[in-house]
Amino acid sequence: MVREKRLERSRALPSTGERIGIVGGGIAGLTAARALRASGAARVIVFEREADVGGKCCTVRIADRDYELGAAIISPLYTHVRRLMHATSTSWSPVASIAYVSPNGAIQSYVIPPGMDRHFVSFGAESARCLAEMLRARALWRPGFAHLADDLHVPFETWAEHRGYRELADIVRPWFTGFGYGYLEEMPAAYVLKYMTVWGFPFAQLPGVGVRGLCARVARELDDVRTGTEVRRIVRGDDGVMLETSAGRVELDRVVLACPLDDALAFLDATDEERALFQRIRTIDFRVVAASVSGLPARPFTFCVPNMHRSGAGEPVFWYRRWPDRDVETFYVIEDGSPSLDRTAKRVEDAVRRLGGRTHEIHDVRAWRYFPHVDGAAIEEGFYARLESLQGVNRTFYAGELLSFPTLETVTSYSFDLVRRHVAARARGHHAARWT
Ligand SMILES: Cc1cc2nc3c(=O)[nH]c(=O)nc-3n(C[C@H](O)[C@H](O)[C@H](O)COP(=O)(O)OP(=O)(O)OC[C@H]3O[C@@H](n4cnc5c(N)ncnc54)[C@H](O)[C@@H]3O)c2cc1C
C-alpha cells in the first residue's frame, strides 16, 4: 500500500521489471517509454488523457489532406527525431521556399530576413561568430538547461548587444517569434540559444502521416498505452506510487511526468519544492488558424516580421502553406490577454484582407498553452539546477517542454537522455540497449 505522508527521498535506480507510469502521451512521454522499453529496464504504461496520442503533435484532416495545427517542421539537426522516423518508416519532404512580407502584403525579401541583403557580409560574419561561440559552450548542446553560463538569464537582445552582435536578433527573430516562442526583447538568451542548437536548413515536413502519425507509430510499438485515460491524482509513498485515473487505480514503482508541470499541481501530491518551482512557470498563448484563402503569395513559409514585437500581438507572425495545390494556410498568432477564438479568427481575416487576399473559410482555430518557461530572474536564481536535482527523488522523473525547450528534437533528446542517465543506468551492461 502506498502511504500518503511518508515520502521517499531515495534516488535508487529502478531494477529490471519495475512498473513505470508515464503521464502524458505527447512525443516526450512516448520517447521516454520507447527508450525504457528498449533498455529492458522496466514495464511501462503510458497514460494519455486524450483519445489519441501526440499532444501538441496535432495533425488534422481538412478536406482530403493532412495539416498540422501543432508541430510541423523538422530541421537536419533533429537527429533523435530522424532516428524515430527511420525506425518507424516515416518519410519527409524538404521545404525551401520562404518569403517575408509587410502587413500590407509587399514582399520584403526571399530566403534571408528583410534588410539582410544590404548587410550580407556582417550577416555572414555574425552568424559564424555566434556559431563559434555556441560551439564553445558545451553545456548548450547537452539536453536540458543544467550548467548553462550565468549570463544567459538576460533577454536575448541584451545578451546579443553586450557581445556586439548587431544583426543577430534580426536573423533569429523570424524563426523564434514566428514559431511562437515570444519576443527577443523579453525572452532569456538561454532559450533562444537552445533553440538555435536545433535550427538549420533545409527544413522538412512529414506529408501524408503528419507528426501525429509519427507519434501513433511510436505508440504502436509500445506494450501498454492507455489513451482516453486521465490521471487525476498521484500519491507517492515508501512502497510505490498510486495513480488514480479516469479508468481506475494503478499501483506503480515510479512515475514520469511528461505533461505540463504547472497543470500537474492540480493532481500531484506536490512537495513544497515542486510547488515553489512549478508555480513559476509561464506560458505563451499561441494560436493556429487554418483557413482557405486566395490572393496571398503561394510560398510554403511566409513571415511577417513587423508583427514580431509585443505591439503586434494578435496579428499573424507566420503562415504555412503545406500543400501548394490547395488553398489552405495555417496562420500563427501570439495572443495577449486571452481573447476568444472567434476574435483571433476575425483578426486573421482582417490581416489577410490587408495583405491583399481573401478568406473563404475558417476550418479550425486552436489555442495552445505553449512554451512553458520561467523568467530571467528564476533562471538566475538557479531554477533549472533545482529542478534537475529533483530528478529521481520521490520515485518521480520529469520530461517535456519545460525541461528541454519546446521543439520535437529538444524534448525527444531530453527523454532519451533522461532514461539513459537516471532510469536505465542499472540495466546498462546487462542489456543491449537499443535507443531508437
Ligand atoms: C502550434 C505549434 C507549432 C509547433 N511547431 C513545431 C515545429 O514546427 N517543430 C518543432 O520541432 N516543434 C514544434 N512545436 C513544439 C512541439 O510540438 C512540442 O514541443 C512537443 O510536441 C511537446 O511534446 P511534449 O510531449 O513535451 O508535450 P505535449 O505534446 O504537450 O504532451 C503532453 C501530453 O500530456 C497529456 N496530459 C496532460 N495532462 C494529463 C493527465 N492529467 N493525464 C493524462 N495525460 C495528460 C496531454 O493530453 C498531452 O498529450 C509546435 C508546437 C505548437 C503548439
Coordinates of N, CA and C and ligand atoms in Angstrom, one line a residue, residues 22-30 46-50 52-58 68-75 78 81 179-181 195 198 203-204 211-212 215 226 228-233 258-260 263-264 267 286-288 301 318 320 332 366-372 399-402 404-412 415, ligand 1:
I22 N 3.9 6.6 -17.2 CA 4.3 7.9 -17.8 C 3.0 8.7 -18.0
V23 N 3.0 9.9 -17.4 CA 1.8 10.7 -17.5 C 2.0 11.6 -18.7
G24 N 1.2 11.4 -19.8 CA 1.3 12.2 -21.0 C 1.8 11.4 -22.2
G25 N 1.0 11.3 -23.2 CA 1.4 10.6 -24.4 C 1.7 11.5 -25.5
G26 N 2.4 12.7 -25.2 CA 3.0 13.5 -26.3 C 4.3 12.9 -26.7
I27 N 5.0 13.5 -27.5 CA 6.2 12.9 -28.0 C 7.3 12.7 -26.9
A28 N 7.3 13.6 -25.9 CA 8.2 13.4 -24.8 C 7.9 12.1 -24.0
G29 N 6.7 11.9 -23.7 CA 6.3 10.7 -23.0 C 6.5 9.4 -23.8
L30 N 6.1 9.5 -25.0 CA 6.3 8.3 -25.9 C 7.7 7.9 -26.1
V46 N 1.8 4.1 -20.5 CA 1.6 5.5 -20.8 C 0.2 5.8 -20.6
F47 N -0.1 6.9 -19.9 CA -1.4 7.4 -19.7 C -1.6 8.7 -20.5
E48 N -2.6 8.7 -21.4 CA -2.9 9.9 -22.2 C -4.4 10.2 -22.0
R49 N -4.6 11.4 -21.6 CA -5.9 11.9 -21.4 C -6.8 11.9 -22.6
E50 N -6.2 12.3 -23.8 CA -7.0 12.5 -25.0 C -7.2 11.1 -25.7
D52 N -6.3 10.3 -28.6 CA -5.2 9.9 -29.4 C -3.9 10.4 -28.7
V53 N -2.8 9.7 -29.0 CA -1.5 10.2 -28.5 C -1.1 11.4 -29.4
G54 N -0.1 12.1 -28.9 CA 0.5 13.2 -29.8 C 0.6 14.5 -29.1
G55 N -0.4 14.9 -28.3 CA -0.4 16.2 -27.6 C -0.3 17.3 -28.7
K56 N 0.8 18.1 -28.5 CA 1.0 19.2 -29.5 C 1.5 18.8 -30.8
C57 N 1.6 17.5 -31.1 CA 1.8 17.0 -32.4 C 0.4 16.7 -32.9
C58 N -0.2 17.6 -33.6 CA -1.6 17.7 -33.8 C -2.0 17.8 -35.3
E68 N -1.1 20.5 -40.2 CA -0.5 20.5 -38.8 C -1.1 21.7 -38.1
L69 N -1.7 21.4 -36.9 CA -2.1 22.5 -36.1 C -1.2 22.7 -34.9
G70 N -0.2 21.8 -34.8 CA 0.8 21.8 -33.8 C 2.2 21.7 -34.5
A71 N 3.1 20.9 -34.0 CA 4.4 20.7 -34.6 C 4.3 20.4 -36.1
A72 N 5.1 21.1 -36.9 CA 5.0 20.9 -38.3 C 6.3 20.6 -39.0
I73 N 7.4 21.1 -38.5 CA 8.6 21.3 -39.3 C 9.8 20.6 -38.5
I74 N 10.7 20.0 -39.2 CA 11.9 19.4 -38.6 C 13.1 20.0 -39.4
S75 N 14.2 20.0 -38.7 CA 15.4 20.5 -39.4 C 16.4 19.4 -39.5
Y78 N 17.7 17.6 -36.3 CA 16.8 16.8 -35.5 C 17.2 15.3 -35.5
V81 N 14.8 12.8 -33.7 CA 13.5 12.6 -34.3 C 13.7 11.8 -35.6
F179 N 7.7 31.3 -34.7 CA 7.3 29.9 -34.3 C 6.8 29.9 -32.9
G180 N 6.4 31.1 -32.4 CA 5.6 31.2 -31.1 C 6.4 31.2 -29.8
Y181 N 7.7 31.5 -29.9 CA 8.5 31.4 -28.7 C 8.6 32.7 -28.0
Y195 N 17.3 27.0 -28.7 CA 16.6 26.8 -29.9 C 17.6 26.7 -31.1
V198 N 19.2 23.6 -32.6 CA 18.5 22.6 -33.5 C 17.9 23.2 -34.7
F203 N 14.6 23.0 -44.0 CA 13.5 22.4 -43.1 C 12.8 21.3 -43.9
A204 N 12.1 20.5 -43.1 CA 11.3 19.4 -43.8 C 10.0 19.2 -43.1
V211 N 3.0 14.7 -38.1 CA 3.8 14.5 -36.9 C 3.0 13.6 -35.9
R212 N 1.6 13.8 -35.9 CA 0.8 12.9 -35.1 C 0.9 11.4 -35.5
C215 N 3.9 10.0 -34.0 CA 3.6 9.6 -32.6 C 2.8 8.3 -32.6
R226 N -2.5 3.8 -22.7 CA -3.9 3.9 -22.3 C -4.4 5.3 -22.7
G228 N -7.3 8.1 -23.7 CA -8.6 8.4 -23.0 C -8.6 8.1 -21.5
T229 N -7.4 8.2 -21.0 CA -7.2 7.9 -19.5 C -6.5 9.1 -18.9
E230 N -7.3 9.8 -18.1 CA -6.8 11.0 -17.5 C -6.2 10.6 -16.1
V231 N -5.1 11.1 -15.8 CA -4.5 10.9 -14.4 C -5.1 12.0 -13.5
R232 N -5.8 11.6 -12.5 CA -6.5 12.6 -11.6 C -5.8 12.8 -10.3
R233 N -5.0 11.9 -9.9 CA -4.4 12.0 -8.6 C -3.1 11.1 -8.5
A258 N 5.4 13.6 -17.9 CA 5.6 14.2 -19.3 C 4.4 15.0 -19.7
C259 N 3.8 15.7 -18.8 CA 2.7 16.5 -19.1 C 3.0 17.9 -18.5
P260 N 2.2 18.9 -18.8 CA 2.6 20.3 -18.3 C 2.7 20.3 -16.8
D263 N 0.2 22.3 -14.6 CA -1.1 21.6 -14.5 C -1.0 20.5 -13.5
A264 N 0.1 19.8 -13.4 CA 0.3 18.7 -12.6 C 0.0 19.0 -11.1
F267 N -3.1 17.6 -9.5 CA -3.3 16.2 -9.2 C -2.2 15.5 -8.5
F286 N -0.5 30.7 -27.8 CA -0.1 30.6 -29.2 C -1.3 30.0 -29.9
R287 N -1.7 30.6 -31.0 CA -2.9 30.1 -31.7 C -2.6 29.8 -33.2
V288 N -3.4 28.9 -33.6 CA -3.3 28.5 -35.0 C -4.6 28.5 -35.7
F301 N 6.5 29.0 -46.6 CA 6.7 29.7 -45.4 C 6.6 31.2 -45.7
F318 N 3.3 34.4 -38.9 CA 3.9 33.4 -39.8 C 2.7 32.7 -40.4
Y320 N 1.8 29.2 -43.2 CA 2.4 28.0 -43.7 C 1.4 27.3 -44.7
Y332 N -0.3 31.6 -37.7 CA 0.2 31.5 -36.4 C 0.2 32.9 -35.7
R366 N -7.1 26.8 -33.0 CA -6.6 26.1 -31.8 C -5.8 27.1 -31.0
A367 N -6.0 27.0 -29.7 CA -5.2 27.9 -28.7 C -4.4 26.9 -27.9
W368 N -3.1 27.1 -27.9 CA -2.2 26.3 -27.1 C -1.6 27.1 -26.0
R369 N -1.5 26.4 -24.8 CA -0.7 27.0 -23.7 C 0.7 26.5 -24.0
Y370 N 1.4 27.4 -24.7 CA 2.7 27.0 -25.3 C 3.9 27.5 -24.5
F371 N 5.0 26.8 -24.8 CA 6.3 27.2 -24.3 C 6.3 27.4 -22.8
P372 N 6.1 26.4 -22.0 CA 6.3 26.6 -20.6 C 7.8 27.0 -20.3
A399 N 9.8 15.2 -17.6 CA 10.3 15.3 -19.0 C 9.4 16.3 -19.7
G400 N 9.8 16.6 -20.9 CA 8.9 17.5 -21.7 C 9.5 18.9 -21.9
E401 N 8.6 19.8 -22.3 CA 9.0 21.1 -22.9 C 9.7 22.0 -21.9
L402 N 9.2 22.0 -20.6 CA 9.8 22.9 -19.6 C 11.3 22.6 -19.4
S404 N 13.3 21.2 -21.4 CA 14.2 21.0 -22.6 C 14.0 22.0 -23.7
F405 N 13.0 22.8 -23.7 CA 12.6 23.7 -24.8 C 11.7 23.0 -25.7
P406 N 10.6 23.7 -26.2 CA 9.6 23.1 -27.0 C 9.9 23.0 -28.5
T407 N 10.7 22.0 -28.8 CA 10.8 21.5 -30.2 C 10.7 20.0 -30.1
L408 N 10.4 19.4 -31.2 CA 10.4 17.9 -31.2 C 11.7 17.4 -30.9
E409 N 12.8 18.0 -31.4 CA 14.1 17.4 -31.1 C 14.6 17.6 -29.7
T410 N 14.3 18.8 -29.1 CA 14.8 19.0 -27.8 C 14.1 18.2 -26.8
V411 N 12.8 18.0 -26.9 CA 12.0 17.2 -25.9 C 12.4 15.7 -26.1
T412 N 12.6 15.3 -27.4 CA 12.9 13.9 -27.7 C 14.3 13.5 -27.1
S415 N 14.3 13.2 -23.4 CA 13.7 12.0 -22.9 C 14.7 10.8 -23.0
Ligands
LIG1 C1 1.4 25.5 -32.9 C2 2.6 24.7 -32.6 C3 3.6 24.6 -33.6 C4 4.8 23.9 -33.3 N1 5.6 23.7 -34.3 C5 6.7 23.0 -34.1 C6 7.6 22.7 -35.2 O1 7.4 23.1 -36.4 N2 8.7 22.0 -35.0 C7 9.0 21.5 -33.7 O2 10.0 20.9 -33.5 N3 8.2 21.7 -32.7 C8 7.1 22.5 -32.9 N4 6.2 22.7 -31.8 C9 6.6 22.2 -30.5 C10 6.3 20.7 -30.3 O3 5.0 20.4 -30.8 C11 6.2 20.4 -28.8 O4 7.3 21.0 -28.1 C12 6.2 19.0 -28.4 O5 5.2 18.3 -29.2 C13 5.9 18.8 -26.9 O6 5.8 17.5 -26.6 P1 5.5 17.0 -25.1 O7 5.3 15.6 -25.1 O8 6.6 17.6 -24.2 O9 4.2 17.8 -24.6 P2 2.7 17.7 -25.1 O10 2.6 17.5 -26.6 O11 2.0 18.9 -24.6 O12 2.2 16.3 -24.4 C14 1.7 16.3 -23.1 C15 0.6 15.3 -23.1 O13 0.1 15.1 -21.7 C16 -1.2 14.8 -21.8 N5 -1.8 15.1 -20.4 C17 -1.8 16.3 -19.8 N6 -2.4 16.1 -18.5 C18 -2.7 14.8 -18.4 C19 -3.3 14.0 -17.4 N7 -3.7 14.5 -16.3 N8 -3.5 12.6 -17.7 C20 -3.1 12.1 -18.8 N9 -2.5 12.8 -19.8 C21 -2.3 14.1 -19.6 C22 -1.7 15.8 -22.8 O14 -3.0 15.5 -23.3 C23 -0.7 15.7 -23.9 O15 -1.0 14.7 -24.9 C24 5.0 23.3 -32.1 C25 4.0 23.5 -31.1 C26 2.8 24.1 -31.3 C27 1.8 24.2 -30.3

